[in-house]
């Protein structure tokens, strides 16, 4: 039947099955049996194996479903075709043992009637026939048949449908797709038994202590699994606290407590029975209906037996949780008891939330459902429909209650499975903040229940629940393959001539085209291939059907005949691929039957193994739906969605011809199918882009994005994985785009009032994309298109545009709810079963839209990853229940505001704390500037890679010049000592870093600049040092020697440091641009300053460019002056009036009208074409200055004006040629007019605190001519070719004019400035706009044009754009290589903000791990913020400096127990044992921040060997001793000493206690007792004085004497008594210390005095002149100073080493347990990996050769394991102790036996 009457297939299938069974029986496991079929996933270059048996089972199941039609939401009438059963018995089944039992009345009559009905049931007979035909030949057939009829006989109390379901489950292994190890029934019939499941060996119930009034009181000991009953005892180390304790429960309502404990077994500590008895009597508890775990499952199964509405499902879930035995049910019932009427709490406390209360009518509806679940009422069809309608009234409130329950559980119960008791108390009446939270939950419930139908949910497998989803993306999925039929693939494949019609090379970008055209660059060389697969099967029902399929695909253009010479070959064997189908959707046929349509997949495993993936993969940056949650939505904005989908994507594209040789299929088709006139059978090959090709998704993704770019869609608005969300101005409307293979989605954010303008219409960008698709003849699927819809579902996600929410699709969540319930009511589930893993993965996929719920995967992930698989525990099922209750919460709210206040936490072993920001620091402003300029997803990409250092910055002349050019640097450092200038400069450049004094700058600061701006490649150093001592107007000038003139040296020192700083940080050197400015000076000054600078200056007169004079010298280097039509440079021109040469810049440009600069109605008093004099600093005076310039040439009228203006300026400034006249008469030019003439905007000096005109004039007099400097620096932004034939100066003035027009609008009303009238006003303009066609990135002001965000909020918003798709952590290194998924990552710099301390506290309990302390500090801060309503509904940026804590918070879980809530040091008292000492329980005490102690969790140790070893180890310890003091065991102290000495050896108290004679000897020999008596004699004053004098005089002698006694008397006595090694080391160390100290002091004395040094003589023989004999002559010398220094150094080193060693020995001498140990420091490995790595086939790993060792690479480090040996993450090395010699064991046993015998004899000896 499975082979569908195909004899050849039946034979092949039988052979494969026999092979698999043979391997399974011989090896006892299924790993090798899986090697019978190779299947490779699309995105990996490795394979896993699946047996042919599974394919046969799939075909059978698919055939049966094709006959039955799809189930679920299609509401079809179920039609079953009868199974073909041979020789069916007309009188039913018979089983002798069963018949005998019914005859002998062993079965009740009522049950016997049900059994006989089942024996005649056709389905039961069919199942027995199927079982008999399949496994009757098994030697275990008797057991199998007995089990079948045993299930059938166990019918009492259950309807026949339940019994039939059990029988189907018993026979499911025949059809189920699972390994034999996962099927106990199949393992039994094969005779190998089930593999060990690692089942918890505990009984489950505790020991019965007493029964009182029908209530069982049991012991909370090892055997209790906490799956049944409730703990009511006193606070316990393992079981924590409970609200039912006598000291707490009295304040709760008696009736609520009685109901919550009704039918429960009470658990207490064995010595706390009285507390349970008091509870029973006080609350009048009695015997109630006890609900077991199995009973609860059956109750839920009745409630979920039919298709349900969401409202009804919510009621079933709520009632199921309230009835559930175990921890979740206990918590839910206890929470209801803690809701008090008169409870008072601070309004800041948000949790726990009160559960919504039901009125009488609502409770009656719940009770009706409850009766059906308990089986009291019959659930018929009509009654079920009635319940659906009734529960619609309470659905919203019920689901709100379930969401509150989830939140309260996470708060009060948590991952440690504990109750907070006091923290659970709450008022029934919610506070205002709680009402807001309940309102949000209620709104989510309303959205969840929209479009609720009667068949929304049904408890079933994920496979069945998901069939109604079609091809919706729900995360990675392992789907089934189906044989191909023409009818099944016809709706999903192109029609005639539609396939392969578009050359793929015409669609993709230029960088991808070489890969599309030819496979040469991607093919793997043959020598690098490792056993590649060269063929795969084509799954098709028959050869005739394959001919039909090929004929259709040839007509479509997808297939053609193979060209053998072009087919890829490996070792002379052709490489051919397979084909199969996967489920697409169910389609209703015209005859009323259902057809499963299939998506055609080419099994490209063989060809994929011969090619690499593309180097740059567009698929890695596909627009993932959770990334939509990073967008920002204003309160009055809604989301309008548009979407497009390519029709028959993949099939319509045609790769390069060379690829076809890799696309040959492995099944021949008839010759006439190819329609080329050749009737010979041949293999087909694919012409189009095959689904299954490992590079095809990258090609399609790149092509679709390239289509959008060519259609004109802005690339900076595309959402990509691994990149920050698009940087788009926060103006309305704004759009974002997302591309996912063939899907295009657009999110347009518009005002709510403008919704009607966009809803129902295709967007402009959508129309552009359609037009481009039409040009390329790419079809679109109208069914998947959206045109201006307010709600849209795509990629498994859903957009609720009205609410501003993005979440997982509600249809997906409904299917997930059914799958969760299916697992809960389906009986036992293995933790490693594919069904559980699939459902858990889908839950996690949906939880990405509510990451806070990720912590509910604690037990599920632990059990799924256990080495020994277990049956899923009830705690894991509790998490599934909570995940089901939280499904309405899976939304991301885009309207959450970003808080501008940033928080940071830190912790140390001593204490923890938190800080909050008060404002942005200068570095923060610089970072804001960098992040506001982004191009192509790169932060700062819109800025130049340049840093500006403006010395003597003043009001920012250089920055203004750069703004005119459009040169936006990455950072600005301004140096000036004027606070007014600082205020003005920051007003125009908020990100500038301000330094007050140039003389205080150090090299370290410059190095810090380089470190802060690592991406910068160019630095501009510019400034004009004070000119007061150079100016010819100053008759008292001091020239180059003046103090202000020497400030140039500070600039030049900075220049030198800028050149050297990069080298010191190993960074690329900066390109330096220099500009120094000053006035025309004397010859001597010029020579001195030019020599310092190092190059000649340019001379430029500003009057050539504008309307005012400003002759200046500019020393310019590092940038070329661009000539243009307006400028030329003359080399070596003699400066007029001086003797030095300069390079003169001459500008000839169009003369600008004076009206541009003067106020309206004003004109120049005389000489309108002449320039104004140089603007200087106005200084009011009482009398004229000494020798004022130009006084002798001034007119009388000018002198009078000069006097009348308090001698502010030079007298010539008051001549008529330099004055302005208006309606009020003549006047000096206003500061605003001066600003305009120098190239600044009128509002440049407009500040919140108004500046006086004199102060403005002083700033202007000290500044550059911005227009002149801009003209000199044009080379920074443009090339000579770009400026050719252009008047660049005129262009700069036009840029200035546009900026000036915009500045003058700031005084106008806001309606004019920001209304639609201002839409055409010029934005950010610059010379770059005028010269270059491409605009620069938007400025900070255009990111937030309406000024909605403060600078602090703007920086937080820009940082939040870097959130990962998990929406829980910020990665500022997104898009950078080696960032995503790596341990090392770039962090957010906390110096961006100015901080204040918010929290500071010390830990009450020391010694905790730093990771836990860091995590506690974060949680303490978040809890504090959660109490304040102003933090609700906000996105807050919190900085965490601990990677472990950050990962734990972002994922919501951790595999480390300490971070899940348990932090412990094991003590002996933490272990309890059963009576037989075969099982132990380890209680893990919880300590979070040192002040939350008392809750515990236990770990069961059931390994007999480990239990015995642990018991022996702990035998000699006290209950409070830590296990970490391993030497406390007597066995540990036996290394050098005897066992009996272990308690007292060599600590001071032990010596005094056990050897008092040693102390007495020392006291007797110490020689200080007589002196002590004399000094303390009260009756003899003279003796007391004598004693004191002698003590002082004899102190050195006594000290030396005692030292000798210690060394040569006391210590030998101790060593003779105990012979301990540490003491010998201590004595030797003391002796060495004394020797070294003496040697050092001696050499110091020798060095100080030569007279003390030893002397030596040198003699020699010489002949005597008088006696003619040899005389002895000689000289004596002292030891040299060098020798003394060397010996003194040796002595000092010896002294220090000996002292350190002695102190280390003292650690052991303080306590007896340490006596045998020397302190040895060594690294403790976190884990161990084998060094001799190899690949699976025995070949060397990557980057190594045969002869090269693994660690032979120079750059080898532990992280190389992840790159070079990917399997290392699955492996480790276990270190275990091994015996050195067997005889040592025997010797130890004999010694212990003899000691025990001696001890017993001493004990029994009579007194």
PDB file of C-alpha atoms in Angstrom, residues 1441-1621:
ATOM      1  CA  UNK A1441      30.066  47.702  30.218  1.00  0.00           C
ATOM      2  CA  UNK A1442      29.746  43.947  30.617  1.00  0.00           C
ATOM      3  CA  UNK A1443      29.269  41.810  27.498  1.00  0.00           C
ATOM      4  CA  UNK A1444      27.834  38.892  29.466  1.00  0.00           C
ATOM      5  CA  UNK A1445      25.214  41.033  31.166  1.00  0.00           C
ATOM      6  CA  UNK A1446      24.328  42.730  27.887  1.00  0.00           C
ATOM      7  CA  UNK A1447      23.848  39.419  26.078  1.00  0.00           C
ATOM      8  CA  UNK A1448      21.806  38.012  28.952  1.00  0.00           C
ATOM      9  CA  UNK A1449      19.462  41.021  28.977  1.00  0.00           C
ATOM     10  CA  UNK A1450      19.129  41.276  25.207  1.00  0.00           C
ATOM     11  CA  UNK A1451      18.344  37.567  24.815  1.00  0.00           C
ATOM     12  CA  UNK A1452      16.243  37.359  27.955  1.00  0.00           C
ATOM     13  CA  UNK A1453      17.975  34.236  29.151  1.00  0.00           C
ATOM     14  CA  UNK A1454      21.341  32.730  29.933  1.00  0.00           C
ATOM     15  CA  UNK A1455      22.763  29.250  30.174  1.00  0.00           C
ATOM     16  CA  UNK A1456      24.673  30.337  33.290  1.00  0.00           C
ATOM     17  CA  UNK A1457      22.716  29.552  36.419  1.00  0.00           C
ATOM     18  CA  UNK A1458      24.233  32.502  38.247  1.00  0.00           C
ATOM     19  CA  UNK A1459      22.745  34.852  35.675  1.00  0.00           C
ATOM     20  CA  UNK A1460      19.370  33.111  35.684  1.00  0.00           C
ATOM     21  CA  UNK A1461      18.940  34.104  39.293  1.00  0.00           C
ATOM     22  CA  UNK A1462      21.109  31.682  41.213  1.00  0.00           C
ATOM     23  CA  UNK A1463      24.435  32.658  42.695  1.00  0.00           C
ATOM     24  CA  UNK A1464      25.861  30.134  45.057  1.00  0.00           C
ATOM     25  CA  UNK A1465      28.848  28.748  46.886  1.00  0.00           C
ATOM     26  CA  UNK A1466      28.311  25.119  47.706  1.00  0.00           C
ATOM     27  CA  UNK A1467      28.374  24.180  51.399  1.00  0.00           C
ATOM     28  CA  UNK A1468      28.026  20.765  52.931  1.00  0.00           C
ATOM     29  CA  UNK A1469      24.694  21.838  54.353  1.00  0.00           C
ATOM     30  CA  UNK A1470      23.364  22.421  50.848  1.00  0.00           C
ATOM     31  CA  UNK A1471      23.255  18.658  50.211  1.00  0.00           C
ATOM     32  CA  UNK A1472      20.544  16.329  51.460  1.00  0.00           C
ATOM     33  CA  UNK A1473      20.419  12.554  50.980  1.00  0.00           C
ATOM     34  CA  UNK A1474      17.825   9.856  50.838  1.00  0.00           C
ATOM     35  CA  UNK A1475      17.921   7.035  53.351  1.00  0.00           C
ATOM     36  CA  UNK A1476      19.860   4.663  51.103  1.00  0.00           C
ATOM     37  CA  UNK A1477      22.421   7.344  50.148  1.00  0.00           C
ATOM     38  CA  UNK A1478      21.759   6.621  46.468  1.00  0.00           C
ATOM     39  CA  UNK A1479      20.365  10.036  45.554  1.00  0.00           C
ATOM     40  CA  UNK A1480      21.173  13.576  46.636  1.00  0.00           C
ATOM     41  CA  UNK A1481      19.624  17.006  46.245  1.00  0.00           C
ATOM     42  CA  UNK A1482      21.840  20.062  45.951  1.00  0.00           C
ATOM     43  CA  UNK A1483      20.049  23.226  47.084  1.00  0.00           C
ATOM     44  CA  UNK A1484      21.304  26.303  45.254  1.00  0.00           C
ATOM     45  CA  UNK A1485      20.878  29.426  47.413  1.00  0.00           C
ATOM     46  CA  UNK A1486      19.954  32.586  45.536  1.00  0.00           C
ATOM     47  CA  UNK A1487      21.808  35.827  46.236  1.00  0.00           C
ATOM     48  CA  UNK A1488      21.249  38.631  43.787  1.00  0.00           C
ATOM     49  CA  UNK A1489      22.658  41.863  45.171  1.00  0.00           C
ATOM     50  CA  UNK A1490      23.523  40.673  48.618  1.00  0.00           C
ATOM     51  CA  UNK A1491      20.187  41.743  50.032  1.00  0.00           C
ATOM     52  CA  UNK A1492      17.686  39.467  48.311  1.00  0.00           C
ATOM     53  CA  UNK A1493      18.391  36.125  49.929  1.00  0.00           C
ATOM     54  CA  UNK A1494      16.055  33.261  50.686  1.00  0.00           C
ATOM     55  CA  UNK A1495      14.820  31.680  47.466  1.00  0.00           C
ATOM     56  CA  UNK A1496      16.428  28.499  46.212  1.00  0.00           C
ATOM     57  CA  UNK A1497      16.393  25.922  43.491  1.00  0.00           C
ATOM     58  CA  UNK A1498      17.531  22.343  43.697  1.00  0.00           C
ATOM     59  CA  UNK A1499      19.555  20.025  41.537  1.00  0.00           C
ATOM     60  CA  UNK A1500      18.940  16.270  41.740  1.00  0.00           C
ATOM     61  CA  UNK A1501      22.060  14.071  41.634  1.00  0.00           C
ATOM     62  CA  UNK A1502      21.088  10.535  40.692  1.00  0.00           C
ATOM     63  CA  UNK A1503      24.420   9.164  39.457  1.00  0.00           C
ATOM     64  CA  UNK A1504      25.332   6.468  42.040  1.00  0.00           C
ATOM     65  CA  UNK A1505      29.066   6.861  41.534  1.00  0.00           C
ATOM     66  CA  UNK A1506      28.906  10.637  41.942  1.00  0.00           C
ATOM     67  CA  UNK A1507      26.640  10.384  44.988  1.00  0.00           C
ATOM     68  CA  UNK A1508      29.035   7.957  46.692  1.00  0.00           C
ATOM     69  CA  UNK A1509      32.081  10.073  45.868  1.00  0.00           C
ATOM     70  CA  UNK A1510      30.347  13.214  47.135  1.00  0.00           C
ATOM     71  CA  UNK A1511      29.276  11.529  50.367  1.00  0.00           C
ATOM     72  CA  UNK A1512      32.819  10.356  51.066  1.00  0.00           C
ATOM     73  CA  UNK A1513      34.226  13.774  50.298  1.00  0.00           C
ATOM     74  CA  UNK A1514      31.792  15.607  52.602  1.00  0.00           C
ATOM     75  CA  UNK A1515      32.069  13.140  55.463  1.00  0.00           C
ATOM     76  CA  UNK A1516      34.648  15.121  57.452  1.00  0.00           C
ATOM     77  CA  UNK A1517      33.240  18.613  56.761  1.00  0.00           C
ATOM     78  CA  UNK A1518      31.089  20.727  59.024  1.00  0.00           C
ATOM     79  CA  UNK A1519      27.666  21.711  57.651  1.00  0.00           C
ATOM     80  CA  UNK A1520      28.778  25.312  57.039  1.00  0.00           C
ATOM     81  CA  UNK A1521      32.068  24.506  55.326  1.00  0.00           C
ATOM     82  CA  UNK A1522      32.490  25.508  51.695  1.00  0.00           C
ATOM     83  CA  UNK A1523      33.337  22.864  49.150  1.00  0.00           C
ATOM     84  CA  UNK A1524      35.877  25.202  47.623  1.00  0.00           C
ATOM     85  CA  UNK A1525      38.178  24.669  50.644  1.00  0.00           C
ATOM     86  CA  UNK A1526      39.138  21.312  49.271  1.00  0.00           C
ATOM     87  CA  UNK A1527      41.937  20.832  51.785  1.00  0.00           C
ATOM     88  CA  UNK A1528      39.516  20.596  54.731  1.00  0.00           C
ATOM     89  CA  UNK A1529      39.150  16.918  54.036  1.00  0.00           C
ATOM     90  CA  UNK A1530      41.490  14.782  56.186  1.00  0.00           C
ATOM     91  CA  UNK A1531      42.531  12.981  53.060  1.00  0.00           C
ATOM     92  CA  UNK A1532      43.741  16.270  51.661  1.00  0.00           C
ATOM     93  CA  UNK A1533      46.048  16.888  54.603  1.00  0.00           C
ATOM     94  CA  UNK A1534      47.677  13.496  54.417  1.00  0.00           C
ATOM     95  CA  UNK A1535      50.228  14.542  51.836  1.00  0.00           C
ATOM     96  CA  UNK A1536      53.148  15.115  54.218  1.00  0.00           C
ATOM     97  CA  UNK A1537      51.675  14.611  57.654  1.00  0.00           C
ATOM     98  CA  UNK A1538      49.866  11.850  59.405  1.00  0.00           C
ATOM     99  CA  UNK A1539      46.068  11.713  59.267  1.00  0.00           C
ATOM    100  CA  UNK A1540      45.652  12.242  62.991  1.00  0.00           C
ATOM    101  CA  UNK A1541      47.568  15.535  62.791  1.00  0.00           C
ATOM    102  CA  UNK A1542      45.170  17.080  60.310  1.00  0.00           C
ATOM    103  CA  UNK A1543      43.251  19.175  62.856  1.00  0.00           C
ATOM    104  CA  UNK A1544      46.067  21.036  64.566  1.00  0.00           C
ATOM    105  CA  UNK A1545      49.376  20.913  62.722  1.00  0.00           C
ATOM    106  CA  UNK A1546      51.348  24.107  62.669  1.00  0.00           C
ATOM    107  CA  UNK A1547      48.739  26.736  63.305  1.00  0.00           C
ATOM    108  CA  UNK A1548      49.510  28.751  66.457  1.00  0.00           C
ATOM    109  CA  UNK A1549      46.413  27.659  68.336  1.00  0.00           C
ATOM    110  CA  UNK A1550      47.103  24.031  67.487  1.00  0.00           C
ATOM    111  CA  UNK A1551      50.702  24.218  68.783  1.00  0.00           C
ATOM    112  CA  UNK A1552      49.610  25.915  71.995  1.00  0.00           C
ATOM    113  CA  UNK A1553      46.817  23.423  72.529  1.00  0.00           C
ATOM    114  CA  UNK A1554      48.542  20.177  71.670  1.00  0.00           C
ATOM    115  CA  UNK A1555      52.194  20.980  72.543  1.00  0.00           C
ATOM    116  CA  UNK A1556      52.195  23.413  75.520  1.00  0.00           C
ATOM    117  CA  UNK A1557      55.770  22.404  76.420  1.00  0.00           C
ATOM    118  CA  UNK A1558      57.092  24.192  73.333  1.00  0.00           C
ATOM    119  CA  UNK A1559      55.509  27.433  74.483  1.00  0.00           C
ATOM    120  CA  UNK A1560      56.862  27.006  77.995  1.00  0.00           C
ATOM    121  CA  UNK A1561      60.388  26.398  76.726  1.00  0.00           C
ATOM    122  CA  UNK A1562      60.272  29.525  74.609  1.00  0.00           C
ATOM    123  CA  UNK A1563      59.000  31.644  77.495  1.00  0.00           C
ATOM    124  CA  UNK A1564      61.709  30.291  79.773  1.00  0.00           C
ATOM    125  CA  UNK A1565      64.486  31.047  77.296  1.00  0.00           C
ATOM    126  CA  UNK A1566      63.117  34.403  76.139  1.00  0.00           C
ATOM    127  CA  UNK A1567      64.904  36.329  78.964  1.00  0.00           C
ATOM    128  CA  UNK A1568      62.350  39.086  79.119  1.00  0.00           C
ATOM    129  CA  UNK A1569      60.397  37.924  82.196  1.00  0.00           C
ATOM    130  CA  UNK A1570      62.851  39.441  84.787  1.00  0.00           C
ATOM    131  CA  UNK A1571      62.868  42.744  82.975  1.00  0.00           C
ATOM    132  CA  UNK A1572      59.076  42.662  82.787  1.00  0.00           C
ATOM    133  CA  UNK A1573      58.797  42.124  86.548  1.00  0.00           C
ATOM    134  CA  UNK A1574      61.162  45.009  87.254  1.00  0.00           C
ATOM    135  CA  UNK A1575      59.342  47.362  84.873  1.00  0.00           C
ATOM    136  CA  UNK A1576      55.941  46.545  86.439  1.00  0.00           C
ATOM    137  CA  UNK A1577      56.982  46.587  90.104  1.00  0.00           C
ATOM    138  CA  UNK A1578      54.599  48.992  91.842  1.00  0.00           C
ATOM    139  CA  UNK A1579      56.058  48.939  95.371  1.00  0.00           C
ATOM    140  CA  UNK A1580      59.617  49.683  94.189  1.00  0.00           C
ATOM    141  CA  UNK A1581      59.680  52.831  92.031  1.00  0.00           C
ATOM    142  CA  UNK A1582      63.426  52.641  91.671  1.00  0.00           C
ATOM    143  CA  UNK A1583      63.226  49.082  90.426  1.00  0.00           C
ATOM    144  CA  UNK A1584      60.619  50.112  87.864  1.00  0.00           C
ATOM    145  CA  UNK A1585      62.894  52.846  86.533  1.00  0.00           C
ATOM    146  CA  UNK A1586      65.850  50.456  86.490  1.00  0.00           C
ATOM    147  CA  UNK A1587      63.810  47.838  84.648  1.00  0.00           C
ATOM    148  CA  UNK A1588      62.751  50.311  81.971  1.00  0.00           C
ATOM    149  CA  UNK A1589      66.310  51.523  81.483  1.00  0.00           C
ATOM    150  CA  UNK A1590      67.635  47.979  81.182  1.00  0.00           C
ATOM    151  CA  UNK A1591      64.839  47.061  78.746  1.00  0.00           C
ATOM    152  CA  UNK A1592      65.785  49.942  76.489  1.00  0.00           C
ATOM    153  CA  UNK A1593      69.477  49.238  76.719  1.00  0.00           C
ATOM    154  CA  UNK A1594      69.202  45.469  76.247  1.00  0.00           C
ATOM    155  CA  UNK A1595      66.428  45.519  73.561  1.00  0.00           C
ATOM    156  CA  UNK A1596      68.769  44.732  70.618  1.00  0.00           C
ATOM    157  CA  UNK A1597      70.428  41.910  72.531  1.00  0.00           C
ATOM    158  CA  UNK A1598      67.078  40.427  73.582  1.00  0.00           C
ATOM    159  CA  UNK A1599      65.759  40.634  70.031  1.00  0.00           C
ATOM    160  CA  UNK A1600      68.766  38.788  68.623  1.00  0.00           C
ATOM    161  CA  UNK A1601      68.603  36.239  71.406  1.00  0.00           C
ATOM    162  CA  UNK A1602      64.906  35.483  70.800  1.00  0.00           C
ATOM    163  CA  UNK A1603      65.584  35.103  67.116  1.00  0.00           C
ATOM    164  CA  UNK A1604      68.290  32.549  67.840  1.00  0.00           C
ATOM    165  CA  UNK A1605      66.002  30.698  70.238  1.00  0.00           C
ATOM    166  CA  UNK A1606      63.249  30.601  67.592  1.00  0.00           C
ATOM    167  CA  UNK A1607      65.575  29.315  64.887  1.00  0.00           C
ATOM    168  CA  UNK A1608      67.641  26.803  66.802  1.00  0.00           C
ATOM    169  CA  UNK A1609      65.397  25.660  69.650  1.00  0.00           C
ATOM    170  CA  UNK A1610      61.701  26.188  69.047  1.00  0.00           C
ATOM    171  CA  UNK A1611      61.539  25.420  65.335  1.00  0.00           C
ATOM    172  CA  UNK A1612      63.538  22.163  65.570  1.00  0.00           C
ATOM    173  CA  UNK A1613      61.179  21.039  68.335  1.00  0.00           C
ATOM    174  CA  UNK A1614      58.152  21.722  66.099  1.00  0.00           C
ATOM    175  CA  UNK A1615      59.757  20.091  63.099  1.00  0.00           C
ATOM    176  CA  UNK A1616      60.829  17.069  65.072  1.00  0.00           C
ATOM    177  CA  UNK A1617      57.278  16.667  66.327  1.00  0.00           C
ATOM    178  CA  UNK A1618      55.450  17.112  63.052  1.00  0.00           C
ATOM    179  CA  UNK A1619      57.939  17.177  60.168  1.00  0.00           C
ATOM    180  CA  UNK A1620      55.950  19.604  57.993  1.00  0.00           C
ATOM    181  CA  UNK A1621      57.322  20.880  54.680  1.00  0.00           C
TER     182      UNK A1621
END
